[in-house]
């Protein structure tokens, strides 16, 4: 037991290396921009003040959203998704998968789950010993099930999911703005220093070029680093904006969620505006701030495609309640979820992505399940 514990401790320590690296780069960029560029290189006071004010705005928002992503604890399923003690003992005693599935189906009737594994079975995590809510997956790195899991990001040493996905998208946005602002404002000085580097004697340097000082290295390297990070972050940020617009996670983009009638990659799509609202909230003044404002509870999600499920019961058209075997589902919609169930819910994706054997209805608040 001791060696395995030591290994886990080493793994936890090593997992912080990417975070430490990012913070060291950011600290150096702060010194290079504020001290070496603005103080030692720029002679115009007005230009210095403007550069420093805008820089600190982007820097503060970047650091705020980055650390919110890091420290936000991934949301995990509640105890109600764990098997009752008696059913758990029966499940562990059964040797046949079919018999185990019957036990899971009996428990799942009382839970708001509507998606399946690729083979149509109830999704169950043997590691966490619980029935997985819709869009929940097990993270092997964190060793836990995470609600609406998107991916595990080593650069934040955390799982990106329901509890911090908004923070992660804002972190990408502000890091991109931080890099492009640095690159844009440093460019003219980068050109002057680069020209200077090609001259051996300072006395032969034209008047419009800068003298050869210790700031030269920092300014030159700062432009290269900012441009490199901007290019790499731009593609990742664009991809996640596309995911937000489609109301998908990274996992769902590679493997479509499976419903009773088969996989449907657009099953959670409610239209662009409501997809964005589900992640960023219904108060636009909070969209740009790394404050938690996502809608829902992480267990149930409005969906676009509905068909009567004989095992799970009927789902009412308004999305106000679900019935299971004639009984009202114990999980009513939260007030924030009801905001997603207003008018104009049809999206453009509905026109060309509805399976032929699934009836297109207005969104209903039920949950979906993806195979981990």
Short mmCIF file of C-alpha atoms in Angstrom, two decimals:
data_model
loop_
_atom_site.label_atom_id
_atom_site.label_comp_id
_atom_site.label_asym_id
_atom_site.label_seq_id
_atom_site.Cartn_x
_atom_site.Cartn_y
_atom_site.Cartn_z
CA UNK A 1 0.00 0.00 0.00
CA UNK A 2 2.87 2.36 0.83
CA UNK A 3 4.51 2.23 -2.63
CA UNK A 4 1.18 2.84 -4.39
CA UNK A 5 0.50 5.79 -2.09
CA UNK A 6 3.95 7.20 -2.89
CA UNK A 7 3.31 6.79 -6.61
CA UNK A 8 0.00 8.66 -6.34
CA UNK A 9 1.71 11.48 -4.44
CA UNK A 10 4.38 11.72 -7.14
CA UNK A 11 1.74 11.77 -9.85
CA UNK A 12 -0.13 14.58 -8.10
CA UNK A 13 3.08 16.55 -7.77
CA UNK A 14 4.09 16.04 -11.41
CA UNK A 15 0.61 17.03 -12.59
CA UNK A 16 1.29 20.58 -11.36
CA UNK A 17 4.33 21.02 -13.64
CA UNK A 18 2.30 22.39 -16.61
CA UNK A 19 0.53 24.85 -14.27
CA UNK A 20 3.85 25.99 -12.80
CA UNK A 21 5.27 26.39 -16.31
CA UNK A 22 2.35 28.57 -17.43
CA UNK A 23 2.62 30.74 -14.33
CA UNK A 24 6.37 31.20 -14.79
CA UNK A 25 5.84 32.26 -18.40
CA UNK A 26 3.10 34.69 -17.35
CA UNK A 27 5.26 36.17 -14.57
CA UNK A 28 8.14 36.67 -16.99
CA UNK A 29 5.82 38.22 -19.59
CA UNK A 30 4.56 40.63 -16.95
CA UNK A 31 8.12 41.69 -16.05
CA UNK A 32 9.21 41.94 -19.69
CA UNK A 33 6.23 44.06 -20.72
CA UNK A 34 5.89 46.33 -17.69
CA UNK A 35 9.54 46.84 -16.77
CA UNK A 36 11.65 46.18 -19.85
CA UNK A 37 9.25 47.58 -22.44
CA UNK A 38 7.07 50.21 -20.79
CA UNK A 39 9.59 51.57 -18.28
CA UNK A 40 13.00 51.09 -19.92
CA UNK A 41 12.15 51.22 -23.63
CA UNK A 42 9.12 53.48 -24.21
CA UNK A 43 10.04 57.12 -23.73
CA UNK A 44 6.61 58.67 -24.27
CA UNK A 45 4.81 58.95 -20.92
CA UNK A 46 1.31 59.04 -22.42
CA UNK A 47 2.04 55.90 -24.42
CA UNK A 48 3.37 54.21 -21.30
CA UNK A 49 0.22 54.94 -19.30
CA UNK A 50 -2.16 53.76 -22.01
CA UNK A 51 -0.18 50.57 -22.63
CA UNK A 52 -0.01 49.77 -18.91
CA UNK A 53 -3.71 50.36 -18.21
CA UNK A 54 -4.95 48.16 -21.05
CA UNK A 55 -2.31 45.53 -20.31
CA UNK A 56 -3.34 45.23 -16.66
CA UNK A 57 -7.02 44.85 -17.61
CA UNK A 58 -6.25 41.88 -19.85
CA UNK A 59 -3.74 40.50 -17.36
CA UNK A 60 -6.20 40.64 -14.45
CA UNK A 61 -9.04 39.00 -16.40
CA UNK A 62 -6.70 36.32 -17.71
CA UNK A 63 -5.35 35.43 -14.26
CA UNK A 64 -8.83 35.54 -12.71
CA UNK A 65 -10.40 33.18 -15.24
CA UNK A 66 -7.35 30.89 -15.26
CA UNK A 67 -7.32 30.32 -11.52
CA UNK A 68 -11.10 30.00 -11.37
CA UNK A 69 -10.73 27.11 -13.81
CA UNK A 70 -8.01 25.55 -11.66
CA UNK A 71 -9.65 25.83 -8.24
CA UNK A 72 -13.24 25.00 -9.28
CA UNK A 73 -13.85 21.51 -7.97
CA UNK A 74 -15.34 19.19 -10.61
CA UNK A 75 -19.01 18.46 -9.88
CA UNK A 76 -19.70 14.77 -9.22
CA UNK A 77 -22.98 12.81 -9.11
CA UNK A 78 -24.92 12.84 -5.85
CA UNK A 79 -25.61 9.80 -3.69
CA UNK A 80 -29.00 9.23 -5.29
CA UNK A 81 -27.19 7.78 -8.32
CA UNK A 82 -25.48 5.16 -6.17
CA UNK A 83 -27.11 1.75 -5.98
CA UNK A 84 -29.03 1.02 -2.77
CA UNK A 85 -27.18 -1.40 -0.53
CA UNK A 86 -29.43 -4.37 -1.32
CA UNK A 87 -29.28 -3.79 -5.09
CA UNK A 88 -25.54 -3.26 -4.90
CA UNK A 89 -25.06 -6.63 -3.21
CA UNK A 90 -27.22 -8.31 -5.84
CA UNK A 91 -25.32 -6.58 -8.61
CA UNK A 92 -21.96 -7.72 -7.26
CA UNK A 93 -23.17 -11.31 -6.82
CA UNK A 94 -24.52 -11.59 -10.36
CA UNK A 95 -22.13 -13.09 -12.88
CA UNK A 96 -24.17 -12.47 -16.02
CA UNK A 97 -24.25 -8.98 -17.58
CA UNK A 98 -27.92 -9.41 -18.53
CA UNK A 99 -28.92 -9.95 -14.91
CA UNK A 100 -26.82 -6.97 -13.82
CA UNK A 101 -28.54 -4.80 -16.42
CA UNK A 102 -31.95 -5.76 -15.06
CA UNK A 103 -30.87 -4.54 -11.63
CA UNK A 104 -29.58 -1.28 -13.09
CA UNK A 105 -32.79 -0.77 -15.10
CA UNK A 106 -34.91 -1.20 -12.00
CA UNK A 107 -32.91 1.49 -10.15
CA UNK A 108 -32.69 3.75 -13.22
CA UNK A 109 -36.49 3.99 -13.46
CA UNK A 110 -36.38 6.36 -10.50
CA UNK A 111 -33.57 8.47 -11.94
CA UNK A 112 -33.63 11.17 -14.65
CA UNK A 113 -31.46 9.34 -17.18
CA UNK A 114 -32.35 8.82 -20.83
CA UNK A 115 -29.17 8.00 -22.69
CA UNK A 116 -27.45 4.66 -23.05
CA UNK A 117 -24.13 3.06 -23.86
CA UNK A 118 -23.35 2.20 -27.45
CA UNK A 119 -24.93 -1.23 -26.94
CA UNK A 120 -28.07 0.26 -25.39
CA UNK A 121 -27.24 -0.63 -21.78
CA UNK A 122 -27.54 1.53 -18.67
CA UNK A 123 -24.28 3.37 -18.09
CA UNK A 124 -22.70 2.28 -14.84
CA UNK A 125 -19.29 3.22 -13.42
CA UNK A 126 -17.72 0.23 -11.70
CA UNK A 127 -14.96 2.44 -10.30
CA UNK A 128 -17.29 4.94 -8.58
CA UNK A 129 -20.08 2.35 -8.23
CA UNK A 130 -22.88 4.58 -9.45
CA UNK A 131 -25.24 4.98 -12.39
CA UNK A 132 -23.90 7.77 -14.55
CA UNK A 133 -26.16 10.79 -15.08
CA UNK A 134 -26.54 12.06 -18.62
CA UNK A 135 -23.38 13.63 -20.07
CA UNK A 136 -21.38 12.38 -17.08
CA UNK A 137 -18.11 10.50 -17.61
CA UNK A 138 -15.39 9.00 -15.47
CA UNK A 139 -12.03 10.78 -15.51
CA UNK A 140 -9.18 8.34 -15.02
CA UNK A 141 -6.80 11.15 -14.06
CA UNK A 142 -9.04 12.60 -11.35
CA UNK A 143 -10.39 9.10 -10.55
CA UNK A 144 -13.96 10.36 -10.28
CA UNK A 145 -17.12 10.79 -12.34
CA UNK A 146 -17.56 14.37 -13.56
CA UNK A 147 -20.89 15.96 -14.51
CA UNK A 148 -21.04 17.07 -18.16
CA UNK A 149 -17.38 16.25 -18.55
CA UNK A 150 -15.64 17.92 -21.47
CA UNK A 151 -12.03 16.81 -21.01
CA UNK A 152 -9.18 16.72 -18.52
CA UNK A 153 -6.84 19.65 -19.14
CA UNK A 154 -3.23 19.26 -17.93
CA UNK A 155 -2.63 23.03 -18.27
CA UNK A 156 -5.11 23.69 -15.46
CA UNK A 157 -4.56 20.32 -13.72
CA UNK A 158 -8.31 19.89 -13.49
CA UNK A 159 -11.28 18.34 -15.21
CA UNK A 160 -13.24 20.74 -17.38
CA UNK A 161 -16.94 20.06 -16.94
CA UNK A 162 -20.24 21.45 -15.75
CA UNK A 163 -18.79 23.37 -12.80
CA UNK A 164 -16.04 25.25 -14.66
CA UNK A 165 -16.64 25.06 -18.42
CA UNK A 166 -17.56 28.75 -18.60
CA UNK A 167 -14.35 29.64 -16.75
CA UNK A 168 -12.34 27.53 -19.17
CA UNK A 169 -13.81 29.23 -22.25
CA UNK A 170 -13.16 32.66 -20.70
CA UNK A 171 -9.62 31.57 -19.83
CA UNK A 172 -9.01 30.76 -23.51
CA UNK A 173 -10.60 34.05 -24.59
CA UNK A 174 -8.61 36.26 -22.22
CA UNK A 175 -5.35 34.41 -22.77
CA UNK A 176 -5.80 34.94 -26.50
CA UNK A 177 -6.54 38.65 -26.01
CA UNK A 178 -3.58 38.92 -23.63
CA UNK A 179 -1.24 37.44 -26.21
CA UNK A 180 -2.55 39.38 -29.21
CA UNK A 181 -2.39 42.67 -27.28
CA UNK A 182 1.23 42.04 -26.27
CA UNK A 183 2.20 41.04 -29.81
CA UNK A 184 0.47 44.06 -31.35
CA UNK A 185 1.99 46.65 -29.00
CA UNK A 186 5.45 45.11 -29.00
CA UNK A 187 5.64 44.74 -32.79
CA UNK A 188 7.08 48.19 -33.57
CA UNK A 189 9.79 47.82 -30.93
CA UNK A 190 10.45 44.27 -32.05
CA UNK A 191 11.15 45.57 -35.57
CA UNK A 192 13.48 48.28 -34.27
CA UNK A 193 15.43 45.89 -32.05
CA UNK A 194 15.57 43.28 -34.80
CA UNK A 195 17.07 45.84 -37.16
CA UNK A 196 19.53 46.82 -34.46
CA UNK A 197 20.59 43.21 -33.98
CA UNK A 198 21.82 43.15 -37.56
CA UNK A 199 24.20 46.09 -36.96
CA UNK A 200 27.43 45.57 -35.13
CA UNK A 201 28.11 49.14 -34.04
CA UNK A 202 25.65 51.30 -32.13
CA UNK A 203 27.08 54.47 -33.65
CA UNK A 204 25.96 53.30 -37.10
CA UNK A 205 22.40 52.79 -35.92
CA UNK A 206 19.87 55.19 -37.52
CA UNK A 207 18.13 57.63 -35.23
CA UNK A 208 14.76 55.92 -35.50
CA UNK A 209 16.22 52.71 -34.07
CA UNK A 210 16.62 51.94 -30.38
CA UNK A 211 19.96 51.66 -28.57
CA UNK A 212 21.33 48.23 -27.75
CA UNK A 213 20.20 47.77 -24.12
CA UNK A 214 19.44 44.80 -21.89
CA UNK A 215 15.73 45.16 -22.81
CA UNK A 216 16.47 43.95 -26.33
CA UNK A 217 16.35 40.25 -25.48
CA UNK A 218 13.12 40.54 -23.48
CA UNK A 219 11.29 42.52 -26.16
CA UNK A 220 12.38 40.21 -28.99
CA UNK A 221 11.57 37.04 -27.09
CA UNK A 222 8.30 38.48 -25.76
CA UNK A 223 6.96 38.98 -29.28
CA UNK A 224 7.89 35.44 -30.36
CA UNK A 225 6.29 33.88 -27.26
CA UNK A 226 3.10 35.97 -27.49
CA UNK A 227 2.66 35.23 -31.19
CA UNK A 228 3.30 31.52 -30.70
CA UNK A 229 0.80 31.19 -27.84
CA UNK A 230 -1.80 33.27 -29.72
CA UNK A 231 -1.69 30.98 -32.76
CA UNK A 232 -2.00 27.84 -30.64
CA UNK A 233 -4.80 29.21 -28.43
CA UNK A 234 -6.77 30.63 -31.37
CA UNK A 235 -7.52 27.20 -32.81
CA UNK A 236 -8.50 25.77 -29.42
CA UNK A 237 -10.71 28.75 -28.60
CA UNK A 238 -12.43 28.59 -31.99
CA UNK A 239 -13.12 24.91 -31.49
CA UNK A 240 -14.72 25.43 -28.07
CA UNK A 241 -16.82 28.32 -29.38
CA UNK A 242 -18.12 25.89 -31.99
CA UNK A 243 -18.87 23.35 -29.24
CA UNK A 244 -20.77 25.97 -27.22
CA UNK A 245 -22.82 26.94 -30.28
CA UNK A 246 -23.70 23.28 -30.88
CA UNK A 247 -24.23 22.49 -27.17
CA UNK A 248 -21.74 19.62 -27.26
CA UNK A 249 -18.81 18.57 -25.15
CA UNK A 250 -15.50 17.43 -26.59
CA UNK A 251 -16.46 13.84 -25.78
CA UNK A 252 -19.82 14.21 -27.53
CA UNK A 253 -18.14 15.75 -30.58
CA UNK A 254 -16.11 12.57 -31.04
CA UNK A 255 -18.82 10.14 -29.90
CA UNK A 256 -22.46 11.14 -30.29
CA UNK A 257 -24.73 10.57 -27.27
CA UNK A 258 -26.86 7.45 -27.60
CA UNK A 259 -30.60 7.61 -26.97
CA UNK A 260 -33.23 4.88 -27.02
CA UNK A 261 -33.52 5.36 -30.77
CA UNK A 262 -29.78 5.46 -31.43
CA UNK A 263 -26.98 8.04 -31.45
CA UNK A 264 -27.78 11.67 -32.22
CA UNK A 265 -25.03 14.28 -32.20
CA UNK A 266 -27.59 17.11 -32.12
CA UNK A 267 -29.75 15.71 -29.34
CA UNK A 268 -28.90 18.54 -26.94
CA UNK A 269 -29.03 21.36 -29.49
CA UNK A 270 -31.62 24.00 -28.61
CA UNK A 271 -30.57 26.70 -31.07
CA UNK A 272 -27.49 28.91 -30.95
CA UNK A 273 -28.83 31.53 -28.54
CA UNK A 274 -30.12 29.04 -25.98
CA UNK A 275 -27.02 26.87 -26.33
CA UNK A 276 -24.87 29.85 -25.39
CA UNK A 277 -27.26 30.74 -22.57
CA UNK A 278 -26.94 27.27 -21.10
CA UNK A 279 -23.19 27.77 -20.62
CA UNK A 280 -22.95 31.50 -19.88
CA UNK A 281 -26.29 32.10 -18.17
CA UNK A 282 -29.25 34.34 -18.95
CA UNK A 283 -27.69 37.56 -17.64
CA UNK A 284 -25.47 38.99 -20.36
CA UNK A 285 -23.71 41.35 -17.96
CA UNK A 286 -22.05 38.29 -16.36
CA UNK A 287 -20.94 36.62 -19.58
CA UNK A 288 -17.50 38.25 -19.65
CA UNK A 289 -16.82 37.76 -15.93
CA UNK A 290 -15.50 34.48 -14.49
CA UNK A 291 -18.45 34.22 -12.13
CA UNK A 292 -20.55 31.07 -12.09
CA UNK A 293 -23.75 31.65 -14.07
CA UNK A 294 -24.36 28.44 -16.05
CA UNK A 295 -27.93 27.19 -16.12
CA UNK A 296 -29.16 23.85 -14.83
CA UNK A 297 -28.01 21.43 -12.17
CA UNK A 298 -25.64 19.22 -14.17
CA UNK A 299 -27.98 16.22 -14.01
CA UNK A 300 -30.88 17.12 -16.30
CA UNK A 301 -30.66 18.87 -19.64
CA UNK A 302 -33.31 20.12 -22.06
CA UNK A 303 -33.26 18.11 -25.26
CA UNK A 304 -34.52 18.58 -28.78
CA UNK A 305 -35.62 15.09 -29.78
CA UNK A 306 -38.18 13.12 -27.82
CA UNK A 307 -39.81 9.76 -28.23
CA UNK A 308 -41.89 7.78 -25.78
CA UNK A 309 -39.70 5.45 -23.75
CA UNK A 310 -41.61 2.44 -22.49
CA UNK A 311 -39.02 1.77 -19.81
CA UNK A 312 -38.56 5.33 -18.62
CA UNK A 313 -42.16 6.45 -19.01
CA UNK A 314 -43.62 9.43 -20.88
CA UNK A 315 -42.16 12.90 -20.88
CA UNK A 316 -44.59 15.82 -20.93
CA UNK A 317 -44.40 18.30 -23.77
CA UNK A 318 -43.85 21.38 -21.60
CA UNK A 319 -40.80 19.98 -19.87
CA UNK A 320 -42.34 20.73 -16.48
CA UNK A 321 -42.22 17.20 -15.17
CA UNK A 322 -41.34 13.66 -16.15
CA UNK A 323 -43.36 10.59 -15.37
CA UNK A 324 -41.86 7.20 -14.70
CA UNK A 325 -44.23 4.23 -14.54
CA UNK A 326 -47.07 6.63 -13.83
CA UNK A 327 -45.20 8.40 -11.02
CA UNK A 328 -44.06 11.99 -11.15
CA UNK A 329 -40.30 12.26 -11.37
CA UNK A 330 -38.90 13.44 -8.03
CA UNK A 331 -36.55 15.91 -9.79
CA UNK A 332 -38.59 18.94 -10.98
CA UNK A 333 -37.06 21.47 -13.28
CA UNK A 334 -35.15 24.23 -11.62
CA UNK A 335 -36.13 27.83 -12.32
CA UNK A 336 -32.99 28.40 -14.35
CA UNK A 337 -33.77 25.42 -16.56
CA UNK A 338 -37.27 26.71 -17.25
CA UNK A 339 -35.65 29.76 -18.86
CA UNK A 340 -34.45 27.45 -21.60
CA UNK A 341 -37.92 26.12 -22.33
CA UNK A 342 -39.57 29.22 -23.73
CA UNK A 343 -40.60 29.98 -27.30
CA UNK A 344 -38.42 30.01 -30.41
CA UNK A 345 -36.68 26.84 -29.39
CA UNK A 346 -36.31 25.39 -32.88
CA UNK A 347 -32.82 25.68 -34.26
CA UNK A 348 -31.47 25.47 -37.75
CA UNK A 349 -29.93 22.13 -36.94
CA UNK A 350 -33.40 20.64 -36.48
CA UNK A 351 -34.11 20.97 -40.17
CA UNK A 352 -31.44 18.61 -41.35
CA UNK A 353 -30.32 16.47 -38.43
CA UNK A 354 -33.47 14.77 -37.13
CA UNK A 355 -33.37 10.98 -37.44
CA UNK A 356 -36.26 9.58 -39.42
CA UNK A 357 -37.45 7.38 -36.57
CA UNK A 358 -37.44 10.12 -33.92
CA UNK A 359 -40.23 12.61 -33.57
CA UNK A 360 -39.11 16.24 -33.49
CA UNK A 361 -40.71 18.04 -30.58
CA UNK A 362 -40.07 21.13 -28.55
CA UNK A 363 -37.26 20.72 -26.01
CA UNK A 364 -38.03 18.71 -22.98
CA UNK A 365 -36.08 18.75 -19.75
CA UNK A 366 -34.74 15.26 -19.42
CA UNK A 367 -31.22 13.95 -19.17
CA UNK A 368 -29.04 12.13 -21.65
CA UNK A 369 -26.26 9.71 -21.17
CA UNK A 370 -22.97 9.21 -22.98
CA UNK A 371 -20.83 6.16 -22.80
CA UNK A 372 -17.70 6.84 -20.85
#
